[in-house]
PDB file of C-alpha atoms in Angstrom:
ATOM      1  CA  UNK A   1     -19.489 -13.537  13.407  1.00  0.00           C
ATOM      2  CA  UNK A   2     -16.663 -10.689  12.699  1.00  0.00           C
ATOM      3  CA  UNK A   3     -14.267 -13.104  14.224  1.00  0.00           C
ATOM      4  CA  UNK A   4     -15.114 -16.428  13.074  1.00  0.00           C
ATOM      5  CA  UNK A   5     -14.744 -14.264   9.205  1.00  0.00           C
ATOM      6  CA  UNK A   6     -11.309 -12.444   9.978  1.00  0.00           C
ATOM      7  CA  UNK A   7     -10.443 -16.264  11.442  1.00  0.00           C
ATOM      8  CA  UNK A   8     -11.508 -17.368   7.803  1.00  0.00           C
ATOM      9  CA  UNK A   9     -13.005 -20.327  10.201  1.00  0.00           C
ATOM     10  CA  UNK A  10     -14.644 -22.070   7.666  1.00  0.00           C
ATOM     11  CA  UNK A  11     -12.679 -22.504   4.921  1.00  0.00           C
ATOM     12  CA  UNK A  12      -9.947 -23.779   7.844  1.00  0.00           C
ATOM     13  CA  UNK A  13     -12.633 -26.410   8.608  1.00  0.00           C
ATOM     14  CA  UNK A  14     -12.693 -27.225   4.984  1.00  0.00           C
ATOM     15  CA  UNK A  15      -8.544 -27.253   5.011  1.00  0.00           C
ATOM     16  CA  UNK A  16      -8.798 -30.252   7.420  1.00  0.00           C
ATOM     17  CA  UNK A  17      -9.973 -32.788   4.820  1.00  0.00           C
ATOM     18  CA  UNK A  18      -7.762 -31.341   2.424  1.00  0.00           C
ATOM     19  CA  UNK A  19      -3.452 -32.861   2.314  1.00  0.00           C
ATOM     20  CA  UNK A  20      -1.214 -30.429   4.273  1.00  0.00           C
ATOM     21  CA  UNK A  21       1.212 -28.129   2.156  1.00  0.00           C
ATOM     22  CA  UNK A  22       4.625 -30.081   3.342  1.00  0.00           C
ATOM     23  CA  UNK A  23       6.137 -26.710   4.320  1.00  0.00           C
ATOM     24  CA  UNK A  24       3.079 -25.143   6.544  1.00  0.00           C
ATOM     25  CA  UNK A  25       3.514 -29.085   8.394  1.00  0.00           C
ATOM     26  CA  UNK A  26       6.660 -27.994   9.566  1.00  0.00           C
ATOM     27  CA  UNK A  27       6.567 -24.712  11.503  1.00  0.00           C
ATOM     28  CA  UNK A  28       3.760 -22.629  11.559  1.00  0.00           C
ATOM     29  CA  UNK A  29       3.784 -18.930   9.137  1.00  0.00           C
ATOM     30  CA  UNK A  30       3.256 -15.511  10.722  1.00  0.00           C
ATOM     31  CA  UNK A  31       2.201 -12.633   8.410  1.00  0.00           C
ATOM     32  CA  UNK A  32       2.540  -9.077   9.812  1.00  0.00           C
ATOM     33  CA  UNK A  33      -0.707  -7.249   8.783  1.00  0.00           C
ATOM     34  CA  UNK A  34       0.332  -3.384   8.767  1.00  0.00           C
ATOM     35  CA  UNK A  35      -3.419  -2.154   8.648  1.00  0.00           C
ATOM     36  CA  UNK A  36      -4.662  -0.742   5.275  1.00  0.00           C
ATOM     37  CA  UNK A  37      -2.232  -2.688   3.128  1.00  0.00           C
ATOM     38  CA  UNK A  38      -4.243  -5.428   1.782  1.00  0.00           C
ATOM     39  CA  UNK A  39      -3.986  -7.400   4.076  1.00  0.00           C
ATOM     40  CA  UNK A  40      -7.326  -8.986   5.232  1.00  0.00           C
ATOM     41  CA  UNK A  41      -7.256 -10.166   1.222  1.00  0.00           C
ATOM     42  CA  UNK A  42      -3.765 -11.827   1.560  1.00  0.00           C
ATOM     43  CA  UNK A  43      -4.898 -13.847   4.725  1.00  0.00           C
ATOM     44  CA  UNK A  44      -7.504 -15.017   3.171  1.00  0.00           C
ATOM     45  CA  UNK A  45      -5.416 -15.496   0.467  1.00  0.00           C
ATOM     46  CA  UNK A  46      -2.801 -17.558   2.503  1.00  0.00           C
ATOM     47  CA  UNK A  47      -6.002 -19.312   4.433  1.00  0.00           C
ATOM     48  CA  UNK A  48      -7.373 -20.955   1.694  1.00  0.00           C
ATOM     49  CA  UNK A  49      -3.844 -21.523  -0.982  1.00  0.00           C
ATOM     50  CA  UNK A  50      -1.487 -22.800   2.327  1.00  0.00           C
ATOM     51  CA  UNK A  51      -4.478 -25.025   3.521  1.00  0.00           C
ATOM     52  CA  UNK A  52      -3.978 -23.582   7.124  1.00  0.00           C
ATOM     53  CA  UNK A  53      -5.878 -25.417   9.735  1.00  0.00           C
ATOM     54  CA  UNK A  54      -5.866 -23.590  12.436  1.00  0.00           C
ATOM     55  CA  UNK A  55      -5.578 -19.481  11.390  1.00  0.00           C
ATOM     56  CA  UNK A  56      -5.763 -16.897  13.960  1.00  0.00           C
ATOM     57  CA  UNK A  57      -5.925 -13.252  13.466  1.00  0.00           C
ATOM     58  CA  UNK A  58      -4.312 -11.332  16.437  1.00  0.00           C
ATOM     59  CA  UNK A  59      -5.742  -7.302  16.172  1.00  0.00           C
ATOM     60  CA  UNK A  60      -4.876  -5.822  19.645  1.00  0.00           C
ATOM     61  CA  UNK A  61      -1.881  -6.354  22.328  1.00  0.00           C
ATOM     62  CA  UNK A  62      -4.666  -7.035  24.401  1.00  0.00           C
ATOM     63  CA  UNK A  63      -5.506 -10.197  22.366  1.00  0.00           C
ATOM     64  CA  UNK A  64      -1.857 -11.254  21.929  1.00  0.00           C
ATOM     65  CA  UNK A  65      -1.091 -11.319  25.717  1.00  0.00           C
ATOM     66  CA  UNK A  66      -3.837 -12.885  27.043  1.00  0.00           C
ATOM     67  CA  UNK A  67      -2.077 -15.821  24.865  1.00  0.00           C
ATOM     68  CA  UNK A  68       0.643 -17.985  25.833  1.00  0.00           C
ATOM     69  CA  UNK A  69       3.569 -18.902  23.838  1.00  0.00           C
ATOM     70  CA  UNK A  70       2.481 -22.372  23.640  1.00  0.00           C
ATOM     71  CA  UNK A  71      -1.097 -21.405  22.777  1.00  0.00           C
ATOM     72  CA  UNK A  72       0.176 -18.964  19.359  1.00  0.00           C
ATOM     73  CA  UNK A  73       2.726 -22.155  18.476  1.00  0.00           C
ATOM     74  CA  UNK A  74      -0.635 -24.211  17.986  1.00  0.00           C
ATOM     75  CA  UNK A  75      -1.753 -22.455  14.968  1.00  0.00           C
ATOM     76  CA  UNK A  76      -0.092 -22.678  11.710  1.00  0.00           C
ATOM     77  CA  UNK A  77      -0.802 -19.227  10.188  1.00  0.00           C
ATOM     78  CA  UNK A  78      -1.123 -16.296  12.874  1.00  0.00           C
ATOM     79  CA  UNK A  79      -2.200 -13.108  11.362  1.00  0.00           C
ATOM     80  CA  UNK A  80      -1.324  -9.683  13.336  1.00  0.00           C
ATOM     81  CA  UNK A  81      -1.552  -5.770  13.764  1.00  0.00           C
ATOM     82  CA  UNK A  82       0.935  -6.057  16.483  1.00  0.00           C
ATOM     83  CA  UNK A  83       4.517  -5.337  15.938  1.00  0.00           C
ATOM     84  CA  UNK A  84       7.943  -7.614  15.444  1.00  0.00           C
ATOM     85  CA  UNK A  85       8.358  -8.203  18.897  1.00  0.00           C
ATOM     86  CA  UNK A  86       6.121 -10.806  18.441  1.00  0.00           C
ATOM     87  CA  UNK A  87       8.723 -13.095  16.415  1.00  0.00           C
ATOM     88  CA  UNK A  88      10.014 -13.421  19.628  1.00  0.00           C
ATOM     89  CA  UNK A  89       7.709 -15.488  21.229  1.00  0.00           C
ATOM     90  CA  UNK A  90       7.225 -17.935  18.636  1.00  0.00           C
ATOM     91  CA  UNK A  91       9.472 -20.961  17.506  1.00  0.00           C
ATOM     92  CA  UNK A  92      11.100 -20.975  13.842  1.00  0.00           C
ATOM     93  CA  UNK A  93       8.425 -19.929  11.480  1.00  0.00           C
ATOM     94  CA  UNK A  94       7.894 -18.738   8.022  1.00  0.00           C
ATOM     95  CA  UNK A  95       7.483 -14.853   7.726  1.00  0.00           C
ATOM     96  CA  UNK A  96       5.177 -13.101   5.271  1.00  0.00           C
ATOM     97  CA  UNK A  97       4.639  -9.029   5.407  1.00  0.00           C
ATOM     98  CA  UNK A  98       3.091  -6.421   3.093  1.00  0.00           C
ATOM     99  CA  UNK A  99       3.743  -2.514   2.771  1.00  0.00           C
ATOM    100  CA  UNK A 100       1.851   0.027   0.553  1.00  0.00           C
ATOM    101  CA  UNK A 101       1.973   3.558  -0.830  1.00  0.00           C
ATOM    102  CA  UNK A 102       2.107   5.608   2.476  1.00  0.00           C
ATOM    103  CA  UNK A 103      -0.234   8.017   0.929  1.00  0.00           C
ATOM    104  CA  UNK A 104      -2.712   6.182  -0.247  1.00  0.00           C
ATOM    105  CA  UNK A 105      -2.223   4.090   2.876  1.00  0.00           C
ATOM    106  CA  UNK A 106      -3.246   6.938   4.355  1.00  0.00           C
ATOM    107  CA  UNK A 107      -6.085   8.169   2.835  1.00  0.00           C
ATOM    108  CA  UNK A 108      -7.538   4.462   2.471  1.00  0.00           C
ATOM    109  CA  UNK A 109      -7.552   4.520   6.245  1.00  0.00           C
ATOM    110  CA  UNK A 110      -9.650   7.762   6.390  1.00  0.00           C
ATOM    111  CA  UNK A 111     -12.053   6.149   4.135  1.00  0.00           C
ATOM    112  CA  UNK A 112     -12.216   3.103   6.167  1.00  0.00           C
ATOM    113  CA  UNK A 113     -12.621   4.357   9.435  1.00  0.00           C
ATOM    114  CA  UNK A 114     -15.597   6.811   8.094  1.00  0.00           C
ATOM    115  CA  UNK A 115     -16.732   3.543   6.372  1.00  0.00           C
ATOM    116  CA  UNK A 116     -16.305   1.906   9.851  1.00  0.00           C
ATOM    117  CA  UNK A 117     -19.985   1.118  11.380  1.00  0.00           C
ATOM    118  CA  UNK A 118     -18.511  -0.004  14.664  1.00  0.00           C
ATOM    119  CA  UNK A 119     -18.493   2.804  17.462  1.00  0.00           C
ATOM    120  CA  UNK A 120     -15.076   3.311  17.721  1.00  0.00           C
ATOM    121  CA  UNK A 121     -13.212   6.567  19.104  1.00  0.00           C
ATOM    122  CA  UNK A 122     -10.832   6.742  15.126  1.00  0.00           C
ATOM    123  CA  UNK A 123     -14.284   5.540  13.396  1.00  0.00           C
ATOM    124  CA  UNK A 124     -16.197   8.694  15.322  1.00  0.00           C
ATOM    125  CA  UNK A 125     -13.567  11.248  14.619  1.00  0.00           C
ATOM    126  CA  UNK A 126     -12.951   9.788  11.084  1.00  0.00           C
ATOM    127  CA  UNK A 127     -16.768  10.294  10.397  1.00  0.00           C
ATOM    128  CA  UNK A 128     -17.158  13.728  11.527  1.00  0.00           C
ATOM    129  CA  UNK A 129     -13.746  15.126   9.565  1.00  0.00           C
ATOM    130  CA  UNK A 130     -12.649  16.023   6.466  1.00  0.00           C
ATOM    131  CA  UNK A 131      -9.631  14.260   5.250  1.00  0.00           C
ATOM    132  CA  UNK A 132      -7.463  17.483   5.879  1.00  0.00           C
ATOM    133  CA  UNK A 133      -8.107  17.552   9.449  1.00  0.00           C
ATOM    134  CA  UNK A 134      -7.724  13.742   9.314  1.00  0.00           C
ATOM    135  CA  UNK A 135      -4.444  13.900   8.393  1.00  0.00           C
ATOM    136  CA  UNK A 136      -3.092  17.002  10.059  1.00  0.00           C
ATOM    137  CA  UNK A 137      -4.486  15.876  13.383  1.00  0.00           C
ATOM    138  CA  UNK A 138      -1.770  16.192  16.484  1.00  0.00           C
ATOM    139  CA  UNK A 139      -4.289  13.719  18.775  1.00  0.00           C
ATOM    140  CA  UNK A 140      -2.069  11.051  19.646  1.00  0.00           C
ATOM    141  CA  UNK A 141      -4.966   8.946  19.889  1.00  0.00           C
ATOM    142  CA  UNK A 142      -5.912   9.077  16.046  1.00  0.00           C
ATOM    143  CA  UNK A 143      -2.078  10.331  14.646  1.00  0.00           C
ATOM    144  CA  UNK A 144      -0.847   6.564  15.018  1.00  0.00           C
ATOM    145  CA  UNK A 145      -3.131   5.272  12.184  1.00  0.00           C
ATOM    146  CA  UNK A 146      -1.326   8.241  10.426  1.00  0.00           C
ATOM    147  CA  UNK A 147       2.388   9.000  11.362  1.00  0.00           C
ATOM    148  CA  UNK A 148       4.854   6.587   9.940  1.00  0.00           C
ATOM    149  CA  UNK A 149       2.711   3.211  10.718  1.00  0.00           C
ATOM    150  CA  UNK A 150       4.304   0.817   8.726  1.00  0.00           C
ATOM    151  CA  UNK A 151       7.630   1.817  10.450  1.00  0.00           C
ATOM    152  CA  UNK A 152       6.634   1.622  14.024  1.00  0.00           C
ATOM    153  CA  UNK A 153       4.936  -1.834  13.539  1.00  0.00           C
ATOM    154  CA  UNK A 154       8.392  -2.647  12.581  1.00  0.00           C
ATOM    155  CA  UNK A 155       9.636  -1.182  15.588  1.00  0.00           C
ATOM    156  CA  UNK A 156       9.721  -3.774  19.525  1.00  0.00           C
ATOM    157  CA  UNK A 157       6.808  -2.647  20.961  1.00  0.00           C
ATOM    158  CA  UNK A 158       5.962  -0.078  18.391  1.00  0.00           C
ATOM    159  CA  UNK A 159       7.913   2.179  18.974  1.00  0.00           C
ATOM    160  CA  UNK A 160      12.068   3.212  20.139  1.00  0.00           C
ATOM    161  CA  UNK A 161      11.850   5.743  23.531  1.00  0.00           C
ATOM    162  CA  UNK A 162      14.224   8.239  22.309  1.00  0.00           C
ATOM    163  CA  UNK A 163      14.928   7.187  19.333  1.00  0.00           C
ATOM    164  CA  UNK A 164      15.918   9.378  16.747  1.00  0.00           C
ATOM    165  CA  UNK A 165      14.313   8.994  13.398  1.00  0.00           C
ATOM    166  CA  UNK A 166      17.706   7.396  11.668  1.00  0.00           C
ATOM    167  CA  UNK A 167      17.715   4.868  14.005  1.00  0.00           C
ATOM    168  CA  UNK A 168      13.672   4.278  13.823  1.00  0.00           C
ATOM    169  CA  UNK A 169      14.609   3.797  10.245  1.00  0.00           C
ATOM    170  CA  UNK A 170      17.393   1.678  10.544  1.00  0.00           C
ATOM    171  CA  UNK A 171      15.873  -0.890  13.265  1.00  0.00           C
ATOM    172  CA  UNK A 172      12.745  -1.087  10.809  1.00  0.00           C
ATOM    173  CA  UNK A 173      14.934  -1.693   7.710  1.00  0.00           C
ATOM    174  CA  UNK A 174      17.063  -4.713  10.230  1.00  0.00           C
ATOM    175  CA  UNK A 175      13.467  -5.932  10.650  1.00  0.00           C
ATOM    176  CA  UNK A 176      12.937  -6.643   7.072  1.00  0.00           C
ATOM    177  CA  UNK A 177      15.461  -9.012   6.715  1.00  0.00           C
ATOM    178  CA  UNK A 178      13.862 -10.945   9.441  1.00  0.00           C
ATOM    179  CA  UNK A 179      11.173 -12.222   6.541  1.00  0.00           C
ATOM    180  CA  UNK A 180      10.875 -14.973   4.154  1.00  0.00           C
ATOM    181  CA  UNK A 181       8.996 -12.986   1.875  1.00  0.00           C
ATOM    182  CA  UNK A 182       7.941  -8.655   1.046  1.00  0.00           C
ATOM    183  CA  UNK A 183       6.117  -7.227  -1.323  1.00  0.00           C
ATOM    184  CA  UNK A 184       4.374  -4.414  -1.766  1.00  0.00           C
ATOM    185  CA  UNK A 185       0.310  -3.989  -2.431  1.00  0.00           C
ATOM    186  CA  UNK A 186       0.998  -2.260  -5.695  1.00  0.00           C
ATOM    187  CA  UNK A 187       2.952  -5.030  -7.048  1.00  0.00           C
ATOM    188  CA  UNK A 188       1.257  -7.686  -5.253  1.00  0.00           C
ATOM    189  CA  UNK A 189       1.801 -10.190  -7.941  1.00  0.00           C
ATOM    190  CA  UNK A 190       5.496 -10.362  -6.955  1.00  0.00           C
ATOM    191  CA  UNK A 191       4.871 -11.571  -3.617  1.00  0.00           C
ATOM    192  CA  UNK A 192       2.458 -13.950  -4.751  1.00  0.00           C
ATOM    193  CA  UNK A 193       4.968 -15.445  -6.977  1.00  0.00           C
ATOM    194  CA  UNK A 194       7.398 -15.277  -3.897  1.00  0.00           C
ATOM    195  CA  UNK A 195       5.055 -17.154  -1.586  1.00  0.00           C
ATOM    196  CA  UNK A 196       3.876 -19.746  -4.195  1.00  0.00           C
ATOM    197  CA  UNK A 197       7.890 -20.856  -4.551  1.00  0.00           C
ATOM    198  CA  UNK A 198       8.695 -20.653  -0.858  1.00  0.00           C
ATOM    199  CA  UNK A 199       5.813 -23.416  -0.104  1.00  0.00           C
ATOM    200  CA  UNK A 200       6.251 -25.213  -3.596  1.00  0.00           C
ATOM    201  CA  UNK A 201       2.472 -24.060  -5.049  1.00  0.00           C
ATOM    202  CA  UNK A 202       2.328 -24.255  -9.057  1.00  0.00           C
ATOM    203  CA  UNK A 203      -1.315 -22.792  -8.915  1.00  0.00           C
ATOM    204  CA  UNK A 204      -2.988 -20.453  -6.826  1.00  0.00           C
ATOM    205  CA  UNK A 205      -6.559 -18.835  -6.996  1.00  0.00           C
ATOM    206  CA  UNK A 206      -7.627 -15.065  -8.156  1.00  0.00           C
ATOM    207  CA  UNK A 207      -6.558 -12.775  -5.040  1.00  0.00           C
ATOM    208  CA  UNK A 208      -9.337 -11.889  -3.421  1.00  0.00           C
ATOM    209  CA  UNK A 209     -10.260  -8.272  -2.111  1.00  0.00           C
ATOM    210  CA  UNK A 210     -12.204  -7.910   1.073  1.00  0.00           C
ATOM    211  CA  UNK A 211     -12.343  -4.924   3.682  1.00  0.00           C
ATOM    212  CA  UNK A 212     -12.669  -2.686   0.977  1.00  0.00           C
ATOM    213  CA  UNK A 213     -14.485   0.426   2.312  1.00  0.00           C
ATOM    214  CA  UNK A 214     -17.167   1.900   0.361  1.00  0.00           C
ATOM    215  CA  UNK A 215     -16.084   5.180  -2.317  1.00  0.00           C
ATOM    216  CA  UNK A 216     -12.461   3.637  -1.003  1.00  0.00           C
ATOM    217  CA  UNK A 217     -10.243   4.830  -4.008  1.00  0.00           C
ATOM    218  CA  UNK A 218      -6.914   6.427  -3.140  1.00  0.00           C
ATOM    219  CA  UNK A 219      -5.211   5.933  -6.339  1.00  0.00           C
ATOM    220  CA  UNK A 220      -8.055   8.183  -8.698  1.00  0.00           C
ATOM    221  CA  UNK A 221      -9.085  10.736  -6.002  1.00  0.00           C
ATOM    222  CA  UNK A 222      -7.932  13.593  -6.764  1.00  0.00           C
ATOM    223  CA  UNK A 223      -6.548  15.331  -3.762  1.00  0.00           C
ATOM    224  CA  UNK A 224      -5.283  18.746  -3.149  1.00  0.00           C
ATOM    225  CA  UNK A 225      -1.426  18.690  -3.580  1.00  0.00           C
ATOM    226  CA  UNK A 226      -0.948  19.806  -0.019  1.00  0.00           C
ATOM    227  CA  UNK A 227      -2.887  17.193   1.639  1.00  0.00           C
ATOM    228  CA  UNK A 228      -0.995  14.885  -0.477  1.00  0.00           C
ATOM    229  CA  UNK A 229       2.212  16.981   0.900  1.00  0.00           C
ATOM    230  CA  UNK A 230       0.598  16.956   4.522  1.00  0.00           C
ATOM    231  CA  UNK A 231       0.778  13.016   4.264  1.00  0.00           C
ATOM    232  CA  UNK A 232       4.434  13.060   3.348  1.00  0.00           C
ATOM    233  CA  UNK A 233       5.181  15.319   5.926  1.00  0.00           C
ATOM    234  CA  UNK A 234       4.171  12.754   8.313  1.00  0.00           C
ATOM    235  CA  UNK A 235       4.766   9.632   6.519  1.00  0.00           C
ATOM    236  CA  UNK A 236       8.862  10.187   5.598  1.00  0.00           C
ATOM    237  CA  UNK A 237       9.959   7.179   7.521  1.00  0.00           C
ATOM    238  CA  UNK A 238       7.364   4.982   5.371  1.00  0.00           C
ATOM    239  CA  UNK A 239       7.927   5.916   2.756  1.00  0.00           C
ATOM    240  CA  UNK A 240      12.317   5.811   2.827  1.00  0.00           C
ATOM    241  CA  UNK A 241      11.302   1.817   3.859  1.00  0.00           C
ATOM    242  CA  UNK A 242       8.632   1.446   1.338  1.00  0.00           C
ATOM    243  CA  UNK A 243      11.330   2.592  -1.678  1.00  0.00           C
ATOM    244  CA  UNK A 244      13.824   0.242  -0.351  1.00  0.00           C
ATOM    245  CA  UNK A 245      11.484  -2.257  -0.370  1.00  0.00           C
ATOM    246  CA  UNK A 246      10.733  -1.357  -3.814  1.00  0.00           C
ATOM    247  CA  UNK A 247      14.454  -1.131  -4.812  1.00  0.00           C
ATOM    248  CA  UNK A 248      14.867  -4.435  -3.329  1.00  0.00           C
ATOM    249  CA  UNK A 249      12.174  -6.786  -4.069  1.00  0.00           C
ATOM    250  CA  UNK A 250      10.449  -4.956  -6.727  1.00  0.00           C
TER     251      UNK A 250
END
């Protein structure tokens, strides 16, 4: 059932009796889902205003590489939590992505993952910690949903052995100019308006918002300063690409 919904299965069934959008008939779209952005809502989104078909969302490397290249080329809007590498094993396509606040990215994950039902190792640890100890955690098992996401899922293969943080930056911010269309979640009427003129729409739908956990409001909490500062501390990359983001596409 949790896969036939993230697969927005239904409404793809529904697409198939509906015209194609001329522009999804001619290479398929991939949308980069950096987790905690929005991004469950803007597939949706995309599922039901680009008439896709034949959606697929792609969570784990696991799930990616048991495909082959011929297998992702046969759906027209592929969905993913893996990184930019995976541009590389499709044909020509049209590319969507979305960033967000890195703080409240941040502390929107927390809530999530204690929100989380599913017995998960970051759902278990999220559940029995405050958000302090969340967030200053040095496990690398739970410090990835934390330290500098959104520029690592930028990154081939997630990440740069060696790298120094310049050049992290750098290869995320050459990354961004591999896509059609950015926006950010705080200004997601932007992209909206960006995605409705790339594939010719005049009229889209309300955007919808799903996968939101439960007490999940970043934005009005009011958190200590230095937990806010905490998240910065770890979060410095993110945030220099979400301001040129910003800068750049409002």
């Amino acid at each position: 059932v949790r896969r036939l919904r993230r697969n927005n299965t239904l409404r793809a069934q529904w697409n198939t009796l509906l015209p194609r959008n001329p522009r999804m008939a001619e290479k398929p779209t991939l949308f980069l889902h950096i987790p905690k952005t929005g991004g469950v809502s803007l597939h949706a989104f995309l599922v039901r205003n680009l008439r896709a078909r034949r959606p697929i969302s792609i969570v784990a490397r696991e799930e990616l590489d048991a495909l082959s290249d011929a297998q992702l080329a046969a759906h027209d809007l592929i969905a993913t939590h893996t990184d930019i590498s995976i541009l590389d094993r499709l044909p020509p396509c049209h590319t969507i992505t979305l960033l967000r606040d890195p703080v409240d990215r941040v502390i929107s994950s927390y809530h999530f993952h204690r929100a989380d039902p599913r017995d998960l190792r970051l759902n278990r640890f999220a559940r029995s910690v405050d958000l302090r100890t969340f967030v200053e955690t040095e496990d690398p098992a739970f410090a990835s949903a934390i330290e500098n996401a959104q520029v690592r899922q930028m990154l081939p293969g997630g990440r740069l052995k060696g790298a120094s943080d310049e050049d992290m930056l750098a290869t995320a911010m050459a990354a961004i100019d591999r896509f059609d269309m950015v926006g950010r979640l705080e200004n997601i009427d932007a992209l909206l308006a960006r995605i409705a003129a790339h594939y010719g729409l005049e009229a889209m739908g309300a955007f919808p918002h799903r996968n939101k956990a439960r007490n999940q409001r970043p934005g009005d909490e009011r958190y200590d300063d230095s937990i806010r500062a905490a998240i910065r501390a770890r979060t410095a990359l993110d945030q220099a690409l979400y301001d040129a983001v910003r800068a750049r596409f409002g």
